Amino acid sequence: MKKNIAIVGAGFSGAVIANQLAHAGYNVEIFEARDHIAGNCHSERDSETGVMVHVYGPHIFHTDNERAWEFVNRFSEFKPYVNRVKAITNHRVFTLPINLLTINQFFGKTFRPAEAEAFIQSLGDKSIENPATFEEQALRFVGRELYEAFFKTYTMKQWGLHPSELPASILKRLPVRFNYDDNYFNHKYQGMPANGYTALVENVLKVPGITVHLGTRFDPAAKSDYDHVFYSGPIDAWFNHVEGRLPYRTLDFEVFRDTGDYQGNAVINYCDDSQSYTRITEHKHFSPWEQHERTVCYMEYSRQCEENDTPYYPIRQAREKAQLEKYVDLARTETNVTFVGRLGTYRYLDMDVTIHEALQTSDKFLAAAREKVPMPAFAIDPLA
Ligand code: UDP
């Protein structure tokens, strides 16, 4: 008899696992609480302007991972897209990530690469040997002026915390370059799915044996009806928040429409405190191969996630990690449930990492089934 799998959540984690297991001959039922698939990557055409909108904020696919890139390309055409972010600070516009143009314009210089590198090094605080916090990392590698202009206030708006309270890993997401390359990402592959992320995920789910229940919450008590459950919802929700709620940041978007071109670029960050939003995204620029007369923009505000809000960014400070450990211990006592993805493992994950981990999770499950050994609660250690 075919084995039955329940998957909670129809974002990338759930969809990729469903695809792999359905191909291996399992019956897969997906339970998605929202009324659409694709999780926070969900995209849809704005009815007023016709623009493809990233409903939960901008998602740009970028990766060095061959397997993830090969996988997504099987389900959608990818159009070339390079994310070039502009930043407004102290009434001036700069290019991000910090590169030779940013440095030369900011300091009024005409440095060549080696000169800029030596100059930035001279600004770094060398007394900080092992930067642990976001602030230390910034002061060590770019110095106080650039830190205050581009990172300090933006980060306080984004995280609601002072950069001295945040880990260095968050800043390490952003490169610093001593040439004029202003591609926001360093990865080999970058692009946008031609018809949006939701169409891509829809294709991932088009395998006989997969049933999707939208607008349907999964009750953990129902797990005994299935041979295995993959859970991509918030790990604390599975355990009814017995160890308290794991904190997240959520985003609010103030949507406005206009004619023509509002800001001339997909993303403009507002790095100082002249505005309380962090950035404005103009969605038609995420699909530069399309033409639209009108335009739709999102002003993005970040705040603490409350009970009925959509969770976005896990906070993962020392205190939250200790709380997470308690949930991980509980999860390890569960049988036939595997926790996956950004919410299931409480990590800040990019889409390509999510997809790659979901492929690895599926491999591990199929190997465990062949060898008749139990599938662990985590295919990837969430505390690493
Ligand atoms: N950041 C910043 N200023 C910027 C852009 C980013 O201080 O103009 C910091 C901020 O703390 C942010 C982190 O760098 O959370 C990572 O930035 P990224 O663009 O990767 O954030 P995401 O697009 O995932 O929100």
mmCIF file of C-alpha atoms and ligand atoms in Angstrom:
data_model
loop_
_atom_site.group_PDB
_atom_site.id
_atom_site.type_symbol
_atom_site.label_atom_id
_atom_site.label_comp_id
_atom_site.label_asym_id
_atom_site.label_seq_id
_atom_site.Cartn_x
_atom_site.Cartn_y
_atom_site.Cartn_z
ATOM 1 C CA MET A 1 0.000 0.000 0.000
ATOM 2 C CA LYS A 2 1.207 3.517 -0.748
ATOM 3 C CA LYS A 3 2.469 5.403 2.286
ATOM 4 C CA ASN A 4 0.790 8.652 3.255
ATOM 5 C CA ILE A 5 2.716 11.810 3.945
ATOM 6 C CA ALA A 6 1.371 15.065 5.384
ATOM 7 C CA ILE A 7 3.243 18.247 4.643
ATOM 8 C CA VAL A 8 2.402 21.382 6.554
ATOM 9 C CA GLY A 9 3.012 24.515 4.506
ATOM 10 C CA ALA A 10 3.143 25.046 0.733
ATOM 11 C CA GLY A 11 6.212 27.294 0.599
ATOM 12 C CA PHE A 12 9.441 26.152 -1.036
ATOM 13 C CA SER A 13 10.267 23.637 1.725
ATOM 14 C CA GLY A 14 6.917 21.875 1.586
ATOM 15 C CA ALA A 15 6.587 22.017 -2.210
ATOM 16 C CA VAL A 16 10.056 20.622 -2.907
ATOM 17 C CA ILE A 17 9.643 17.739 -0.437
ATOM 18 C CA ALA A 18 6.177 16.997 -1.858
ATOM 19 C CA ASN A 19 7.613 16.893 -5.369
ATOM 20 C CA GLN A 20 10.420 14.519 -4.447
ATOM 21 C CA LEU A 21 8.275 12.149 -2.397
ATOM 22 C CA ALA A 22 5.418 12.054 -4.915
ATOM 23 C CA HIS A 23 7.944 11.105 -7.611
ATOM 24 C CA ALA A 24 9.140 8.319 -5.300
ATOM 25 C CA GLY A 25 5.580 6.962 -5.160
ATOM 26 C CA TYR A 26 4.189 8.418 -1.929
ATOM 27 C CA ASN A 27 0.746 9.945 -1.473
ATOM 28 C CA VAL A 28 1.281 13.504 -0.322
ATOM 29 C CA GLU A 29 -1.263 15.813 1.282
ATOM 30 C CA ILE A 30 -0.255 19.422 1.813
ATOM 31 C CA PHE A 31 -2.006 21.574 4.400
ATOM 32 C CA GLU A 32 -1.619 25.289 3.846
ATOM 33 C CA ALA A 33 -3.252 27.717 6.269
ATOM 34 C CA ARG A 34 -3.254 30.605 3.782
ATOM 35 C CA ASP A 35 -5.366 30.766 0.660
ATOM 36 C CA HIS A 36 -2.376 30.543 -1.680
ATOM 37 C CA ILE A 37 0.743 28.443 -2.233
ATOM 38 C CA ALA A 38 4.399 29.651 -2.324
ATOM 39 C CA GLY A 39 4.590 31.001 1.244
ATOM 40 C CA ASN A 40 6.275 34.362 1.585
ATOM 41 C CA CYS A 41 7.576 34.107 -2.007
ATOM 42 C CA HIS A 42 4.005 34.375 -3.275
ATOM 43 C CA SER A 43 3.669 36.684 -6.275
ATOM 44 C CA GLU A 44 0.570 37.825 -8.111
ATOM 45 C CA ARG A 45 -0.419 40.338 -10.764
ATOM 46 C CA ASP A 46 -1.676 43.586 -9.313
ATOM 47 C CA SER A 47 -5.210 43.985 -10.708
ATOM 48 C CA GLU A 48 -4.878 47.766 -11.124
ATOM 49 C CA THR A 49 -1.497 48.005 -12.858
ATOM 50 C CA GLY A 50 -0.871 44.502 -14.226
ATOM 51 C CA VAL A 51 2.531 44.470 -12.511
ATOM 52 C CA MET A 52 3.768 41.201 -10.977
ATOM 53 C CA VAL A 53 3.942 41.962 -7.271
ATOM 54 C CA HIS A 54 6.025 40.190 -4.613
ATOM 55 C CA VAL A 55 3.186 40.201 -2.125
ATOM 56 C CA TYR A 56 5.373 39.581 0.959
ATOM 57 C CA GLY A 57 8.244 41.783 -0.140
ATOM 58 C CA PRO A 58 11.079 41.395 -2.626
ATOM 59 C CA HIS A 59 12.478 37.951 -3.425
ATOM 60 C CA ILE A 60 15.449 37.732 -5.766
ATOM 61 C CA PHE A 61 16.740 34.311 -6.636
ATOM 62 C CA HIS A 62 20.518 34.062 -6.356
ATOM 63 C CA THR A 63 22.698 31.045 -5.709
ATOM 64 C CA ASP A 64 25.992 29.247 -6.118
ATOM 65 C CA ASN A 65 24.270 25.951 -5.526
ATOM 66 C CA GLU A 66 24.118 23.949 -8.762
ATOM 67 C CA ARG A 67 21.466 21.575 -7.495
ATOM 68 C CA ALA A 68 19.072 24.313 -6.357
ATOM 69 C CA TRP A 69 19.592 26.252 -9.606
ATOM 70 C CA GLU A 70 19.049 23.182 -11.765
ATOM 71 C CA PHE A 71 15.933 22.346 -9.735
ATOM 72 C CA VAL A 72 14.188 25.712 -10.085
ATOM 73 C CA ASN A 73 15.003 25.903 -13.787
ATOM 74 C CA ARG A 74 13.045 22.728 -14.355
ATOM 75 C CA PHE A 75 9.852 24.488 -13.255
ATOM 76 C CA SER A 76 10.160 27.972 -14.675
ATOM 77 C CA GLU A 77 11.994 29.949 -17.260
ATOM 78 C CA PHE A 78 14.379 32.305 -15.431
ATOM 79 C CA LYS A 79 14.875 35.801 -16.811
ATOM 80 C CA PRO A 80 18.183 37.545 -16.223
ATOM 81 C CA TYR A 81 17.902 39.911 -13.286
ATOM 82 C CA VAL A 82 20.663 41.664 -11.363
ATOM 83 C CA ASN A 83 19.728 43.337 -8.116
ATOM 84 C CA ARG A 84 21.279 46.799 -7.904
ATOM 85 C CA VAL A 85 20.251 48.574 -4.737
ATOM 86 C CA LYS A 86 20.415 52.304 -4.153
ATOM 87 C CA ALA A 87 20.577 53.864 -0.717
ATOM 88 C CA ILE A 88 19.514 57.300 0.449
ATOM 89 C CA THR A 89 21.281 58.702 3.481
ATOM 90 C CA ASN A 90 21.720 62.284 4.651
ATOM 91 C CA HIS A 91 19.960 63.653 1.512
ATOM 92 C CA ARG A 92 22.267 61.870 -0.917
ATOM 93 C CA VAL A 93 21.914 58.790 -3.108
ATOM 94 C CA PHE A 94 24.559 56.040 -3.143
ATOM 95 C CA THR A 95 24.969 52.611 -4.584
ATOM 96 C CA LEU A 96 25.028 49.445 -2.452
ATOM 97 C CA PRO A 97 26.628 47.139 -1.493
ATOM 98 C CA ILE A 98 29.500 49.414 -0.497
ATOM 99 C CA ASN A 99 31.742 49.515 -3.578
ATOM 100 C CA LEU A 100 34.301 51.816 -5.154
ATOM 101 C CA LEU A 101 31.638 54.269 -6.358
ATOM 102 C CA THR A 102 30.056 54.399 -2.880
ATOM 103 C CA ILE A 103 33.441 55.036 -1.262
ATOM 104 C CA ASN A 104 34.571 57.646 -3.782
ATOM 105 C CA GLN A 105 31.269 59.540 -3.728
ATOM 106 C CA PHE A 106 30.873 59.343 0.031
ATOM 107 C CA PHE A 107 34.378 60.648 0.779
ATOM 108 C CA GLY A 108 34.691 62.890 -2.325
ATOM 109 C CA LYS A 109 37.661 60.902 -3.649
ATOM 110 C CA THR A 110 38.833 59.389 -6.946
ATOM 111 C CA PHE A 111 40.527 56.299 -5.482
ATOM 112 C CA ARG A 112 41.563 53.337 -7.529
ATOM 113 C CA PRO A 113 40.868 49.898 -6.006
ATOM 114 C CA ALA A 114 44.088 49.439 -4.005
ATOM 115 C CA GLU A 115 43.931 53.009 -2.712
ATOM 116 C CA ALA A 116 40.331 52.584 -1.608
ATOM 117 C CA GLU A 117 41.142 49.334 0.120
ATOM 118 C CA ALA A 118 44.055 50.889 2.026
ATOM 119 C CA PHE A 119 41.888 53.874 2.929
ATOM 120 C CA ILE A 120 39.000 51.745 4.231
ATOM 121 C CA GLN A 121 41.456 49.606 6.154
ATOM 122 C CA SER A 122 42.830 52.724 7.796
ATOM 123 C CA LEU A 123 39.289 53.612 8.932
ATOM 124 C CA GLY A 124 38.656 50.180 10.468
ATOM 125 C CA ASP A 125 38.973 49.813 14.218
ATOM 126 C CA LYS A 126 41.823 47.330 14.511
ATOM 127 C CA SER A 127 41.448 47.040 18.270
ATOM 128 C CA ILE A 128 38.444 44.788 17.521
ATOM 129 C CA GLU A 129 40.169 41.463 16.894
ATOM 130 C CA ASN A 130 37.264 39.045 16.737
ATOM 131 C CA PRO A 131 34.097 40.938 15.848
ATOM 132 C CA ALA A 132 31.125 39.166 17.398
ATOM 133 C CA THR A 133 28.371 41.726 16.955
ATOM 134 C CA PHE A 134 27.020 43.498 13.891
ATOM 135 C CA GLU A 135 28.435 46.787 15.200
ATOM 136 C CA GLU A 136 31.901 45.372 15.847
ATOM 137 C CA GLN A 137 31.960 43.773 12.412
ATOM 138 C CA ALA A 138 31.052 47.106 10.781
ATOM 139 C CA LEU A 139 33.486 49.191 12.827
ATOM 140 C CA ARG A 140 36.280 46.708 12.205
ATOM 141 C CA PHE A 141 35.806 46.473 8.442
ATOM 142 C CA VAL A 142 34.332 49.796 7.223
ATOM 143 C CA GLY A 143 34.812 52.240 10.092
ATOM 144 C CA ARG A 144 32.419 54.509 11.929
ATOM 145 C CA GLU A 145 31.372 56.940 9.156
ATOM 146 C CA LEU A 146 30.145 54.337 6.679
ATOM 147 C CA TYR A 147 28.652 52.294 9.518
ATOM 148 C CA GLU A 148 26.611 55.237 10.751
ATOM 149 C CA ALA A 149 25.562 56.356 7.278
ATOM 150 C CA PHE A 150 24.438 53.000 5.886
ATOM 151 C CA PHE A 151 24.033 50.397 8.591
ATOM 152 C CA LYS A 152 23.320 51.691 12.058
ATOM 153 C CA THR A 153 19.926 53.323 11.605
ATOM 154 C CA TYR A 154 18.706 50.978 8.871
ATOM 155 C CA THR A 155 19.481 48.031 11.132
ATOM 156 C CA MET A 156 17.711 49.612 14.103
ATOM 157 C CA LYS A 157 14.638 50.167 11.901
ATOM 158 C CA GLN A 158 14.843 46.646 10.494
ATOM 159 C CA TRP A 159 15.529 44.715 13.690
ATOM 160 C CA GLY A 160 14.303 47.028 16.459
ATOM 161 C CA LEU A 161 17.637 46.383 18.151
ATOM 162 C CA HIS A 162 20.930 48.236 18.377
ATOM 163 C CA PRO A 163 23.606 46.668 16.113
ATOM 164 C CA SER A 164 25.646 45.970 19.271
ATOM 165 C CA GLU A 165 22.919 43.449 20.171
ATOM 166 C CA LEU A 166 22.897 41.669 16.798
ATOM 167 C CA PRO A 167 25.274 38.994 15.492
ATOM 168 C CA ALA A 168 28.031 39.789 12.985
ATOM 169 C CA SER A 169 26.523 37.156 10.662
ATOM 170 C CA ILE A 170 23.734 39.564 9.600
ATOM 171 C CA LEU A 171 26.220 42.112 8.232
ATOM 172 C CA LYS A 172 28.298 39.341 6.671
ATOM 173 C CA ARG A 173 25.434 38.895 4.200
ATOM 174 C CA LEU A 174 26.622 42.100 2.518
ATOM 175 C CA PRO A 175 29.915 42.273 0.600
ATOM 176 C CA VAL A 176 32.263 45.295 0.478
ATOM 177 C CA ARG A 177 33.914 45.715 -2.913
ATOM 178 C CA PHE A 178 36.869 47.743 -4.129
ATOM 179 C CA ASN A 179 35.696 47.879 -7.729
ATOM 180 C CA TYR A 180 32.618 49.326 -9.447
ATOM 181 C CA ASP A 181 30.585 46.126 -9.324
ATOM 182 C CA ASP A 182 27.283 47.061 -7.710
ATOM 183 C CA ASN A 183 25.566 43.693 -8.094
ATOM 184 C CA TYR A 184 24.012 43.201 -4.638
ATOM 185 C CA PHE A 185 24.855 39.499 -4.705
ATOM 186 C CA ASN A 186 28.114 37.613 -5.270
ATOM 187 C CA HIS A 187 26.496 34.461 -6.580
ATOM 188 C CA LYS A 188 27.101 32.740 -9.884
ATOM 189 C CA TYR A 189 23.397 32.491 -10.758
ATOM 190 C CA GLN A 190 20.783 35.209 -10.362
ATOM 191 C CA GLY A 191 17.402 35.646 -11.973
ATOM 192 C CA MET A 192 13.656 35.970 -11.708
ATOM 193 C CA PRO A 193 11.053 33.349 -12.618
ATOM 194 C CA ALA A 194 9.400 34.666 -15.790
ATOM 195 C CA ASN A 195 5.844 34.226 -14.478
ATOM 196 C CA GLY A 196 6.506 34.780 -10.796
ATOM 197 C CA TYR A 197 7.266 32.483 -7.877
ATOM 198 C CA THR A 198 3.729 31.208 -7.411
ATOM 199 C CA ALA A 199 3.617 29.843 -10.964
ATOM 200 C CA LEU A 200 6.965 28.151 -10.318
ATOM 201 C CA VAL A 201 5.745 26.509 -7.095
ATOM 202 C CA GLU A 202 2.522 25.497 -8.849
ATOM 203 C CA ASN A 203 4.644 23.554 -11.353
ATOM 204 C CA VAL A 204 6.688 21.971 -8.553
ATOM 205 C CA LEU A 205 3.399 20.691 -7.124
ATOM 206 C CA LYS A 206 2.111 19.298 -10.446
ATOM 207 C CA VAL A 207 2.908 15.649 -9.724
ATOM 208 C CA PRO A 208 0.275 12.894 -9.509
ATOM 209 C CA GLY A 209 -0.135 11.946 -5.865
ATOM 210 C CA ILE A 210 0.031 15.495 -4.460
ATOM 211 C CA THR A 211 -3.136 17.068 -3.031
ATOM 212 C CA VAL A 212 -3.082 20.625 -1.715
ATOM 213 C CA HIS A 213 -5.595 21.807 0.896
ATOM 214 C CA LEU A 214 -5.577 25.605 0.982
ATOM 215 C CA GLY A 215 -6.991 27.561 3.905
ATOM 216 C CA THR A 216 -6.538 24.477 6.085
ATOM 217 C CA ARG A 217 -4.609 24.363 9.344
ATOM 218 C CA PHE A 218 -3.066 21.061 10.343
ATOM 219 C CA ASP A 219 -3.753 19.896 13.885
ATOM 220 C CA PRO A 220 -0.650 18.139 15.285
ATOM 221 C CA ALA A 221 -3.045 15.596 16.837
ATOM 222 C CA ALA A 222 -3.798 14.387 13.281
ATOM 223 C CA LYS A 223 -0.230 13.192 12.795
ATOM 224 C CA SER A 224 -1.174 9.602 13.643
ATOM 225 C CA ASP A 225 -3.240 9.494 10.420
ATOM 226 C CA TYR A 226 0.010 9.659 8.409
ATOM 227 C CA ASP A 227 3.182 7.627 8.083
ATOM 228 C CA HIS A 228 5.244 10.795 8.339
ATOM 229 C CA VAL A 229 4.718 14.554 8.700
ATOM 230 C CA PHE A 230 6.999 17.283 7.364
ATOM 231 C CA TYR A 231 6.268 20.480 9.220
ATOM 232 C CA SER A 232 7.364 23.843 7.802
ATOM 233 C CA GLY A 233 5.259 25.978 10.144
ATOM 234 C CA PRO A 234 6.704 27.774 13.188
ATOM 235 C CA ILE A 235 8.293 25.146 15.448
ATOM 236 C CA ASP A 236 6.855 26.757 18.606
ATOM 237 C CA ALA A 237 3.307 26.578 17.187
ATOM 238 C CA TRP A 238 3.585 22.771 16.804
ATOM 239 C CA PHE A 239 4.127 22.613 20.575
ATOM 240 C CA ASN A 240 1.400 25.125 21.349
ATOM 241 C CA HIS A 241 4.026 27.677 22.436
ATOM 242 C CA VAL A 242 4.666 25.814 25.726
ATOM 243 C CA GLU A 243 8.099 27.422 25.993
ATOM 244 C CA GLY A 244 6.827 30.865 24.972
ATOM 245 C CA ARG A 245 6.629 32.450 21.527
ATOM 246 C CA LEU A 246 9.807 32.573 19.471
ATOM 247 C CA PRO A 247 10.157 36.214 18.428
ATOM 248 C CA TYR A 248 10.149 37.363 14.826
ATOM 249 C CA ARG A 249 10.113 40.630 12.940
ATOM 250 C CA THR A 250 7.159 41.158 10.666
ATOM 251 C CA LEU A 251 6.748 43.648 7.812
ATOM 252 C CA ASP A 252 3.961 46.074 6.960
ATOM 253 C CA PHE A 253 3.673 47.419 3.435
ATOM 254 C CA GLU A 254 2.110 50.731 2.536
ATOM 255 C CA VAL A 255 1.113 50.183 -1.077
ATOM 256 C CA PHE A 256 0.795 53.078 -3.520
ATOM 257 C CA ARG A 257 0.339 53.359 -7.257
ATOM 258 C CA ASP A 258 1.434 55.981 -9.736
ATOM 259 C CA THR A 259 1.960 56.427 -13.461
ATOM 260 C CA GLY A 260 5.309 55.970 -15.195
ATOM 261 C CA ASP A 261 8.433 55.324 -13.185
ATOM 262 C CA TYR A 262 8.268 56.275 -9.495
ATOM 263 C CA GLN A 263 11.867 55.809 -8.381
ATOM 264 C CA GLY A 264 13.822 54.430 -11.353
ATOM 265 C CA ASN A 265 14.964 51.279 -9.550
ATOM 266 C CA ALA A 266 13.513 48.163 -7.903
ATOM 267 C CA VAL A 267 14.909 48.809 -4.412
ATOM 268 C CA ILE A 268 15.874 52.018 -2.650
ATOM 269 C CA ASN A 269 16.962 51.732 0.978
ATOM 270 C CA TYR A 270 16.420 54.600 3.383
ATOM 271 C CA CYS A 271 19.381 54.308 5.682
ATOM 272 C CA ASP A 272 18.918 57.335 7.949
ATOM 273 C CA ASP A 273 16.095 58.326 10.280
ATOM 274 C CA SER A 274 14.461 60.883 7.934
ATOM 275 C CA GLN A 275 11.909 58.122 7.141
ATOM 276 C CA SER A 276 10.616 55.376 9.399
ATOM 277 C CA TYR A 277 10.330 52.878 6.543
ATOM 278 C CA THR A 278 13.405 50.839 5.647
ATOM 279 C CA ARG A 279 12.994 50.734 1.881
ATOM 280 C CA ILE A 280 10.690 51.347 -1.067
ATOM 281 C CA THR A 281 10.372 48.605 -3.642
ATOM 282 C CA GLU A 282 8.946 49.344 -7.100
ATOM 283 C CA HIS A 283 7.806 45.993 -8.357
ATOM 284 C CA LYS A 284 7.757 46.507 -12.114
ATOM 285 C CA HIS A 285 11.545 46.851 -12.003
ATOM 286 C CA PHE A 286 11.745 43.249 -10.759
ATOM 287 C CA SER A 287 10.401 42.246 -14.214
ATOM 288 C CA PRO A 288 12.445 44.503 -16.531
ATOM 289 C CA TRP A 289 11.357 42.427 -19.556
ATOM 290 C CA GLU A 290 7.731 43.601 -19.089
ATOM 291 C CA GLN A 291 6.208 46.966 -20.024
ATOM 292 C CA HIS A 292 3.645 48.706 -17.805
ATOM 293 C CA GLU A 293 2.307 52.233 -17.969
ATOM 294 C CA ARG A 294 1.424 52.354 -14.306
ATOM 295 C CA THR A 295 3.508 51.358 -11.328
ATOM 296 C CA VAL A 296 3.004 49.908 -7.863
ATOM 297 C CA CYS A 297 5.340 50.478 -4.925
ATOM 298 C CA TYR A 298 5.669 49.125 -1.394
ATOM 299 C CA MET A 299 6.930 51.220 1.475
ATOM 300 C CA GLU A 300 8.335 48.653 3.863
ATOM 301 C CA TYR A 301 8.089 48.995 7.638
ATOM 302 C CA SER A 302 9.495 46.461 10.070
ATOM 303 C CA ARG A 303 8.165 45.760 13.555
ATOM 304 C CA GLN A 304 7.861 43.088 16.223
ATOM 305 C CA CYS A 305 5.669 40.190 15.094
ATOM 306 C CA GLU A 306 2.522 39.784 17.218
ATOM 307 C CA GLU A 307 0.261 36.769 17.531
ATOM 308 C CA ASN A 308 -1.764 37.182 14.330
ATOM 309 C CA ASP A 309 0.955 38.675 12.148
ATOM 310 C CA THR A 310 2.968 36.946 9.436
ATOM 311 C CA PRO A 311 6.410 35.962 10.772
ATOM 312 C CA TYR A 312 9.337 37.041 8.560
ATOM 313 C CA TYR A 313 12.749 37.294 10.177
ATOM 314 C CA PRO A 314 13.669 35.088 13.168
ATOM 315 C CA ILE A 315 15.551 37.121 15.774
ATOM 316 C CA ARG A 316 17.891 34.338 17.038
ATOM 317 C CA GLN A 317 19.672 36.287 19.748
ATOM 318 C CA ALA A 318 21.326 34.383 22.629
ATOM 319 C CA ARG A 319 18.068 34.396 24.616
ATOM 320 C CA GLU A 320 15.979 33.180 21.673
ATOM 321 C CA LYS A 321 18.523 30.496 20.870
ATOM 322 C CA ALA A 322 18.181 29.152 24.420
ATOM 323 C CA GLN A 323 14.405 29.122 23.915
ATOM 324 C CA LEU A 324 14.846 27.423 20.540
ATOM 325 C CA GLU A 325 16.978 24.728 22.186
ATOM 326 C CA LYS A 326 14.011 23.776 24.371
ATOM 327 C CA TYR A 327 11.827 23.371 21.277
ATOM 328 C CA VAL A 328 14.542 21.387 19.524
ATOM 329 C CA ASP A 329 14.710 19.033 22.528
ATOM 330 C CA LEU A 330 10.933 18.621 22.400
ATOM 331 C CA ALA A 331 11.042 18.038 18.647
ATOM 332 C CA ARG A 332 13.615 15.287 19.088
ATOM 333 C CA THR A 333 11.162 13.391 21.304
ATOM 334 C CA GLU A 334 8.566 13.376 18.495
ATOM 335 C CA THR A 335 8.316 10.387 16.209
ATOM 336 C CA ASN A 336 7.517 10.553 12.507
ATOM 337 C CA VAL A 337 7.712 14.351 12.327
ATOM 338 C CA THR A 338 10.478 16.319 10.619
ATOM 339 C CA PHE A 339 10.799 20.079 11.067
ATOM 340 C CA VAL A 340 11.954 21.972 7.982
ATOM 341 C CA GLY A 341 12.514 25.416 6.522
ATOM 342 C CA ARG A 342 12.777 28.937 7.881
ATOM 343 C CA LEU A 343 9.922 28.618 10.385
ATOM 344 C CA GLY A 344 10.412 24.956 11.262
ATOM 345 C CA THR A 345 14.052 25.512 12.183
ATOM 346 C CA TYR A 346 13.891 29.225 13.104
ATOM 347 C CA ARG A 347 16.681 30.390 10.782
ATOM 348 C CA TYR A 348 17.190 33.345 8.380
ATOM 349 C CA LEU A 349 17.192 31.325 5.125
ATOM 350 C CA ASP A 350 17.467 32.453 1.539
ATOM 351 C CA MET A 351 15.317 30.656 -1.035
ATOM 352 C CA ASP A 352 18.165 28.666 -2.566
ATOM 353 C CA VAL A 353 19.255 27.328 0.829
ATOM 354 C CA THR A 354 15.653 26.414 1.640
ATOM 355 C CA ILE A 355 15.351 24.506 -1.643
ATOM 356 C CA HIS A 356 18.668 22.753 -1.257
ATOM 357 C CA GLU A 357 17.878 21.708 2.313
ATOM 358 C CA ALA A 358 14.458 20.427 1.217
ATOM 359 C CA LEU A 359 16.155 18.288 -1.452
ATOM 360 C CA GLN A 360 18.609 16.960 1.137
ATOM 361 C CA THR A 361 15.736 16.284 3.556
ATOM 362 C CA SER A 362 13.920 14.280 0.882
ATOM 363 C CA ASP A 363 17.088 12.289 0.106
ATOM 364 C CA LYS A 364 17.522 11.519 3.775
ATOM 365 C CA PHE A 365 13.913 10.435 4.171
ATOM 366 C CA LEU A 366 14.035 8.134 1.146
ATOM 367 C CA ALA A 367 17.342 6.618 2.343
ATOM 368 C CA ALA A 368 15.908 6.091 5.850
ATOM 369 C CA ALA A 369 12.847 4.388 4.344
ATOM 370 C CA ARG A 370 15.048 2.078 2.267
ATOM 371 C CA GLU A 371 17.182 1.178 5.243
ATOM 372 C CA LYS A 372 14.111 0.959 7.496
ATOM 373 C CA VAL A 373 15.556 3.357 10.079
ATOM 374 C CA PRO A 374 13.592 6.250 11.604
ATOM 375 C CA MET A 375 13.745 9.677 9.984
ATOM 376 C CA PRO A 376 15.097 12.214 12.515
ATOM 377 C CA ALA A 377 13.221 15.350 13.631
ATOM 378 C CA PHE A 378 15.760 17.488 11.778
ATOM 379 C CA ALA A 379 17.601 16.691 8.581
ATOM 380 C CA ILE A 380 19.744 19.799 9.199
ATOM 381 C CA ASP A 381 20.817 20.795 12.720
ATOM 382 C CA PRO A 382 18.862 23.990 13.523
ATOM 383 C CA LEU A 383 21.296 24.970 16.280
ATOM 384 C CA ALA A 384 24.444 24.839 14.132
HETATM 385 N N1 UDP B 1 21.553 46.506 6.062
HETATM 386 C C1 UDP B 1 21.813 47.812 6.410
HETATM 387 N N2 UDP B 1 21.643 48.782 5.459
HETATM 388 C C2 UDP B 1 21.231 48.510 4.210
HETATM 389 C C3 UDP B 1 20.972 47.166 3.851
HETATM 390 C C4 UDP B 1 21.129 46.184 4.800
HETATM 391 O O1 UDP B 1 22.155 48.100 7.548
HETATM 392 O O2 UDP B 1 21.078 49.454 3.409
HETATM 393 C C5 UDP B 1 21.715 45.468 7.109
HETATM 394 C C6 UDP B 1 20.394 45.210 7.848
HETATM 395 O O3 UDP B 1 20.682 44.915 9.202
HETATM 396 C C7 UDP B 1 19.869 43.978 7.140
HETATM 397 C C8 UDP B 1 21.154 43.221 6.840
HETATM 398 O O4 UDP B 1 22.113 44.236 6.545
HETATM 399 O O5 UDP B 1 19.002 43.239 7.959
HETATM 400 C C9 UDP B 1 21.043 42.212 5.709
HETATM 401 O O6 UDP B 1 20.632 42.879 4.549
HETATM 402 P P1 UDP B 1 19.846 42.153 3.365
HETATM 403 O O7 UDP B 1 19.758 43.118 2.249
HETATM 404 O O8 UDP B 1 20.483 40.837 3.137
HETATM 405 O O9 UDP B 1 18.396 41.973 4.039
HETATM 406 P P2 UDP B 1 17.030 41.323 3.443
HETATM 407 O O10 UDP B 1 16.928 41.700 1.999
HETATM 408 O O11 UDP B 1 17.149 39.842 3.699
HETATM 409 O O12 UDP B 1 15.984 41.979 4.283
#
